[in-house]
Coordinates of C-alpha atoms in Angstrom, one line a residue:
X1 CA 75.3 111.2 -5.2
X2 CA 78.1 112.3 -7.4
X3 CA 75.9 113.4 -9.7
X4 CA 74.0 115.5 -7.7
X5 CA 77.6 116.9 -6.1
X6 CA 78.7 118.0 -9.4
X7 CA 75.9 119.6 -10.5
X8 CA 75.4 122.0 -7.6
X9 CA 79.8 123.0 -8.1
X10 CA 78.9 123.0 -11.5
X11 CA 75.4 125.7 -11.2
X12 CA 77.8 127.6 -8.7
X13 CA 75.4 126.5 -5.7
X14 CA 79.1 125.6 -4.3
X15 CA 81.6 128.1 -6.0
X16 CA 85.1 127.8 -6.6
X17 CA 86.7 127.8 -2.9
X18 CA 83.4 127.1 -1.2
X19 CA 83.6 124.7 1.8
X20 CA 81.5 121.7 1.3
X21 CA 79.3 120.6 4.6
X22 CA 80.6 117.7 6.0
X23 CA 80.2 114.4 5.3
X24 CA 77.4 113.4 7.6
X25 CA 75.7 116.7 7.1
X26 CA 75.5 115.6 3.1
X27 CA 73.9 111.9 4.1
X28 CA 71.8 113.2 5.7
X29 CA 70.9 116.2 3.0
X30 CA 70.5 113.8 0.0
X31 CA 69.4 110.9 2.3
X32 CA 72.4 108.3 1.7
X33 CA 74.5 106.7 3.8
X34 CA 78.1 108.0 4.8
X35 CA 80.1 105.6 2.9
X36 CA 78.3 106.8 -0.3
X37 CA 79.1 110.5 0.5
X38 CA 82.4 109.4 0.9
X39 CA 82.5 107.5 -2.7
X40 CA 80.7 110.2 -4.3
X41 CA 83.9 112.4 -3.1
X42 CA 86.7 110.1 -4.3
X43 CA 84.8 110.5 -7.8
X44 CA 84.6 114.7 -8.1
X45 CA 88.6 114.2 -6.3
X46 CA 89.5 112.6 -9.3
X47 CA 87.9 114.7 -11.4
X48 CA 89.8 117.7 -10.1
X49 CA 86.3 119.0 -9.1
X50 CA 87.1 119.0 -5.1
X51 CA 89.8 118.8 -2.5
X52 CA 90.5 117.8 0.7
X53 CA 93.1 119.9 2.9
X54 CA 94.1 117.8 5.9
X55 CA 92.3 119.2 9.5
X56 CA 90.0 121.6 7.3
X57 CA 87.3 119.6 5.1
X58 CA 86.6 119.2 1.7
X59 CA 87.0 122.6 -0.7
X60 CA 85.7 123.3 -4.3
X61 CA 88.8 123.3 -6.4
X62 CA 89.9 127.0 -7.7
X63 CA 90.7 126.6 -11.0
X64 CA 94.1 127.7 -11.9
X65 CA 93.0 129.7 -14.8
X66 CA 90.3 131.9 -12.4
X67 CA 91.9 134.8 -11.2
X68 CA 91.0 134.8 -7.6
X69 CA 91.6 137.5 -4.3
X70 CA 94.4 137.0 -1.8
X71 CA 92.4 138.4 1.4
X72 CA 90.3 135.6 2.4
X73 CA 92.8 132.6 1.4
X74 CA 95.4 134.7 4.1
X75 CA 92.6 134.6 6.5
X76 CA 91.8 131.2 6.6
X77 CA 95.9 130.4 6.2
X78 CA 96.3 132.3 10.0
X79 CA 93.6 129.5 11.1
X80 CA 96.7 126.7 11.2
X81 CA 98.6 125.9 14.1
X82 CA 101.7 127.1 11.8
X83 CA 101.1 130.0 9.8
X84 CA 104.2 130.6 7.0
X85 CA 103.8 133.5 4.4
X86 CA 107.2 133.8 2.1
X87 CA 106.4 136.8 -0.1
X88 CA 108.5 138.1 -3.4
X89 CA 107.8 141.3 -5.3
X90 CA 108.3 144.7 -4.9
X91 CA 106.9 146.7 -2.0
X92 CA 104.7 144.5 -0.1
X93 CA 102.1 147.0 0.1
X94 CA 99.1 144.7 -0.6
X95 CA 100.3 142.0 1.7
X96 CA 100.3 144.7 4.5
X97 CA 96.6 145.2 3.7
X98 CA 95.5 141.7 3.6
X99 CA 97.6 140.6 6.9
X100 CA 95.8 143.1 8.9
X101 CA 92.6 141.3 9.9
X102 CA 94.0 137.9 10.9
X103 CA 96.5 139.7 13.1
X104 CA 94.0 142.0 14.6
X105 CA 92.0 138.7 15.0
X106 CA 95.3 137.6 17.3
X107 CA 95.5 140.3 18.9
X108 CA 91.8 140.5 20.2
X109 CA 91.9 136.2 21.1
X110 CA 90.0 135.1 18.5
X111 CA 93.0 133.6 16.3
X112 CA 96.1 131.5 18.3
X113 CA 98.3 130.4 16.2
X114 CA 101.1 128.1 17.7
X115 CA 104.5 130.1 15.7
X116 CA 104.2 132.8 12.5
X117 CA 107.2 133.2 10.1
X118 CA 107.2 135.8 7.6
X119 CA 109.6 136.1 4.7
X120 CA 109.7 139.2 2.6
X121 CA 111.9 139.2 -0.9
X122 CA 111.8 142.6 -2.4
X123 CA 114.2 144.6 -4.5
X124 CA 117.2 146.8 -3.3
X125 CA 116.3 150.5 -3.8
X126 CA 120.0 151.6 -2.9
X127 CA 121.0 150.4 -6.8
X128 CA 119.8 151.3 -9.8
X129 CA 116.9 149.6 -11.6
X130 CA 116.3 148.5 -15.1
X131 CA 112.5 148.6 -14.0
X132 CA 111.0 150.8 -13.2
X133 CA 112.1 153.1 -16.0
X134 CA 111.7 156.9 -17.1
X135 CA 109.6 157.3 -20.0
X136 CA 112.0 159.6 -21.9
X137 CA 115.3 157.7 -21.3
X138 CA 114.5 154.4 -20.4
X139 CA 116.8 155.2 -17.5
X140 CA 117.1 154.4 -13.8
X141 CA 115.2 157.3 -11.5
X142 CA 117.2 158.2 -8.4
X143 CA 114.1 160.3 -7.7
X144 CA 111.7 157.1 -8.5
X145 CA 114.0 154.6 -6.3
X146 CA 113.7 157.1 -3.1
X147 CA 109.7 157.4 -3.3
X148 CA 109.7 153.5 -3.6
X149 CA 112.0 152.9 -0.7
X150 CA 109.5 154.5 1.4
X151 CA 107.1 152.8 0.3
X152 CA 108.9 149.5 0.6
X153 CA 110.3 150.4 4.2
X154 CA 106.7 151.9 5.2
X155 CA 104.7 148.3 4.7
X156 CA 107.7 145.9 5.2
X157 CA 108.7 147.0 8.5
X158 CA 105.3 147.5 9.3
X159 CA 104.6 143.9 8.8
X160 CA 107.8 142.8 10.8
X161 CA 106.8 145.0 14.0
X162 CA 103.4 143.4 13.9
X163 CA 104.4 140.1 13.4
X164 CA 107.4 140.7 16.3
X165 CA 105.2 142.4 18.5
X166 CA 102.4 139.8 18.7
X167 CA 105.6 137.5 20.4
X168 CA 106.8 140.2 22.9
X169 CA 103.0 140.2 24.2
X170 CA 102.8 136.7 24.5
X171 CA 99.8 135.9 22.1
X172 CA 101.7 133.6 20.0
X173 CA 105.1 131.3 21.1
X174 CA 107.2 131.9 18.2
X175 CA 107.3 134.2 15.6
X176 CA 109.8 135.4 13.0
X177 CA 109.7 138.1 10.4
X178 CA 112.6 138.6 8.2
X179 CA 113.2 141.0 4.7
X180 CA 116.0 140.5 2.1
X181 CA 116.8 142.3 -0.6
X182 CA 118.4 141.9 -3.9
X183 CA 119.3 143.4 -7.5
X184 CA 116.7 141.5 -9.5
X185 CA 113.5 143.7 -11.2
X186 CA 110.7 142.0 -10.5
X187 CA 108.2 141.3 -13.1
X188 CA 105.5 139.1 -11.0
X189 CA 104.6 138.7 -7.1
X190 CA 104.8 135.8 -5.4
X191 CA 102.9 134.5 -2.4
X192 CA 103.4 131.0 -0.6
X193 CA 101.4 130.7 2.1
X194 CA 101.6 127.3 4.5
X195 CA 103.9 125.6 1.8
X196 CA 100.5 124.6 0.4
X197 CA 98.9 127.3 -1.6
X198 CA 100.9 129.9 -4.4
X199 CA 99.3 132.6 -5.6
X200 CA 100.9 134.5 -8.8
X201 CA 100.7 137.2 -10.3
X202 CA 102.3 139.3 -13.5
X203 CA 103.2 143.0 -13.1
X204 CA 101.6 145.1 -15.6
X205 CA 104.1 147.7 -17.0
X206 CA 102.5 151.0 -17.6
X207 CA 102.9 154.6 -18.0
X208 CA 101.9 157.2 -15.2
X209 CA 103.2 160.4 -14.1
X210 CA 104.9 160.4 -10.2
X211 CA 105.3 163.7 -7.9
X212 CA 107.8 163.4 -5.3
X213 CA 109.8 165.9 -3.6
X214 CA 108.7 168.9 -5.7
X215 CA 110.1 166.9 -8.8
X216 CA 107.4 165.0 -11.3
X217 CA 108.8 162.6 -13.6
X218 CA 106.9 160.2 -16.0
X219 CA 107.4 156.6 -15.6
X220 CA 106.9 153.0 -16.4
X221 CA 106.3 151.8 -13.5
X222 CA 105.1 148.1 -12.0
X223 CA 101.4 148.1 -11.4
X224 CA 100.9 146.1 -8.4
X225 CA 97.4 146.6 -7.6
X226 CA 96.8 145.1 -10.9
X227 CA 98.6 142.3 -10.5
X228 CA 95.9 139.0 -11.5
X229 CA 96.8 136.5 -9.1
X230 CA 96.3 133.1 -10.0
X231 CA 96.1 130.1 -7.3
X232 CA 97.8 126.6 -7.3
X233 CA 97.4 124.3 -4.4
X234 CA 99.6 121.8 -3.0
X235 CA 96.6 119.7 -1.4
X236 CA 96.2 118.8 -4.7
X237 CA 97.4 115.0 -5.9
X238 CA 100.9 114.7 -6.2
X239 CA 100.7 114.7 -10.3
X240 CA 99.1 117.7 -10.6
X241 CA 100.0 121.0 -12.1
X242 CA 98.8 122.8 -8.9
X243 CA 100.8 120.7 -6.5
X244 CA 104.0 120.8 -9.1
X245 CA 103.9 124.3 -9.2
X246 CA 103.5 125.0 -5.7
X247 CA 106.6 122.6 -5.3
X248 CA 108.6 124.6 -8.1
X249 CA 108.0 127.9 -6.6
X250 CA 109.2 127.1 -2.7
X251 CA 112.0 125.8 -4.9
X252 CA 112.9 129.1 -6.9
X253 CA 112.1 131.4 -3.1
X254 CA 114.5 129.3 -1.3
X255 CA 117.5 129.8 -3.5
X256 CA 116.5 133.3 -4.3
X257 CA 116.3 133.8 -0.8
X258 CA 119.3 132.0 0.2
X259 CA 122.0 132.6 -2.8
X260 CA 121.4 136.4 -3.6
X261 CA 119.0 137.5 -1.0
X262 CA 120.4 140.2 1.5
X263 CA 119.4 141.1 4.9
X264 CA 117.8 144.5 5.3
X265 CA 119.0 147.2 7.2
X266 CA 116.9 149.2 9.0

C-alpha cells in the first residue's frame, strides 16, 4: 500500500499540495482494509512524503525548495473557523489580489468564517529610505516614496475596509484589520497565514525607470511581483525545518510588530 502511495506522489498522479481521498475511499481503491491505509500513511508521514492538517485530510507535502503560488493556499486558509493572515513587506499589493476571492466568497454565503484578523507590516513612506534607491545617487527619492505611499495606502486600506466591512454586515462575528508601519527596508515578504503555514519570499532589486507627477526618475526598486515564495508548514512534526521555521517567523512578526511597529494613520 505504501508502495503504491509513493509511487503515484512520486509520477505526480498526486502533486505537491494535492489532497489525498480519504481513507476509506483508498481501501476501497487498492482493495485493503482501513487499518492498512492508515499504516501505509504513518510510513510516507515519516518520510516527509505526506501530511495531515487537523479537520482538513491528508495533503502531499510542498517541498520547501518548490517555489509555489500564494492564491490557492489563501483560499483554502479562509475555509477555517479562524482565519489569521499577518503580512510583512512593502505595499501589500499582491495580498490585495489574492484576498479577493475568499472575501467575495463571504460575502455571497459560500464562506463563514467564525472571526478574521489581518495584520499588515509595511514600511513608513513619511521617512527616507535606504531602498528603494535612485540609480544615479544611491539616494532616497522623495518623488519615489510619494508614488509608493499610494500605492501602499491604495491596497492596505483596501484590505482593511473589506475585512471591516464584512463585520458591520454581519457575515462574520469578529473581525480585525490593523497596519503598522516602521523604518526598516524590506528585502523579503512575509506571509503567515493560520499560525500554520509561512510563505517567503526575497525581493529582487532591479533597475527600472518610474513616471510620476510629470517627473521620471530611474530606480532600483523592490520587485514584488517577482518575489519566489517558498512554503513551510507548521502541520509538519515538531522537529522539522518547516514547522521550526513557521515557529521562528511568528516569532520575528510579533516583536517587529510589537517593539518598532507603528500604527497607521489614515
Amino acid at each position: 500500500m505504501a508502495n503504491a502511495l509513493r509511487a503515484a506522489i512520486l509520477t505526480k498522479k498526486f502533486s505537491p499540495g494535492d489532497k489525498l481521498p480519504s481513507r476509506n475511499e483508498l481501501a476501497k481503491t487498492y482493495s485493503v482494509a482501513p487499518m492498512t491505509v492508515q499504516n501505509a500513511l504513518r510510513e510516507l508521514r515519516e518520510e516527509g512524503l505526506i501530511v495531515s492538517r487537523q479537520g482538513s485530510g491528508v495533503f502531499v507535502r510542498e517541498r520547501t525548495e518548490r517555489p509555489i503560488g500564494l492564491r490557492p493556499h489563501i483560499e483554502r486558509a479562509f475555509e477555517a473557523q479562524h482565519v489569521t493572515v499577518d503580512f510583512a513587506g512593502f505595499s501589500g499589493e499582491t495580498l490585495h489580489g489574492v484576498i479577493a476571492e475568499p472575501l467575495d466568497k463571504i460575502r455571497i454565503g459560500r464562506l463563514r468564517p467564525e472571526s478574521i484578523r489581518v495584520r499588515l507590516l509595511v514600511p513608513d513612506p513619511s521617512q527616507p529610505w535606504t531602498l528603494p534607491v535612485t540609480v544615479d545617487e544611491r539616494a532616497d527619492s522623495p518623488v519615489f516614496r510619494k508614488r509608493a505611499d499610494e500605492i501602499m495606502r491604495r491596497n492596505t486600506l483596501a484590505i482593511v475596509d473589506s475585512i471591516t466591512e464584512l463585520a458591520d454586515l454581519g457575515l462574520i462575528n469578529e473581525a480585525s484589520a490593523e497596519i503598522r508601519v516602521h523604518n526598516v527596508p524590506p528585502t523579503f515578504k512575509l506571509y503567515l497565514i493560520n499560525d500554520e503555514e509561512a510563505f517567503f519570499g526575497f525581493y529582487p532589486v532591479r533597475e527600472h525607470v518610474i513616471s510620476y507627477d510629470g517627473q521620471t526618475e530611474a530606480m532600483y526598486d523592490l520587485m514584488g511581483k517577482d518575489a519566489i515564495l517558498f512554503h513551510h508548514s507548521a502541520n509538519d512534526d515538531d522537529t522539522s525545518t518547516g514547522s521550526q521555521y513557521v515557529e521562528q517567523a511568528r516569532t520575528w512578526f510579533e516583536s517587529m510588530w510589537s517593539s518598532i511597529g507603528k500604527d497607521f494613520r489614515r
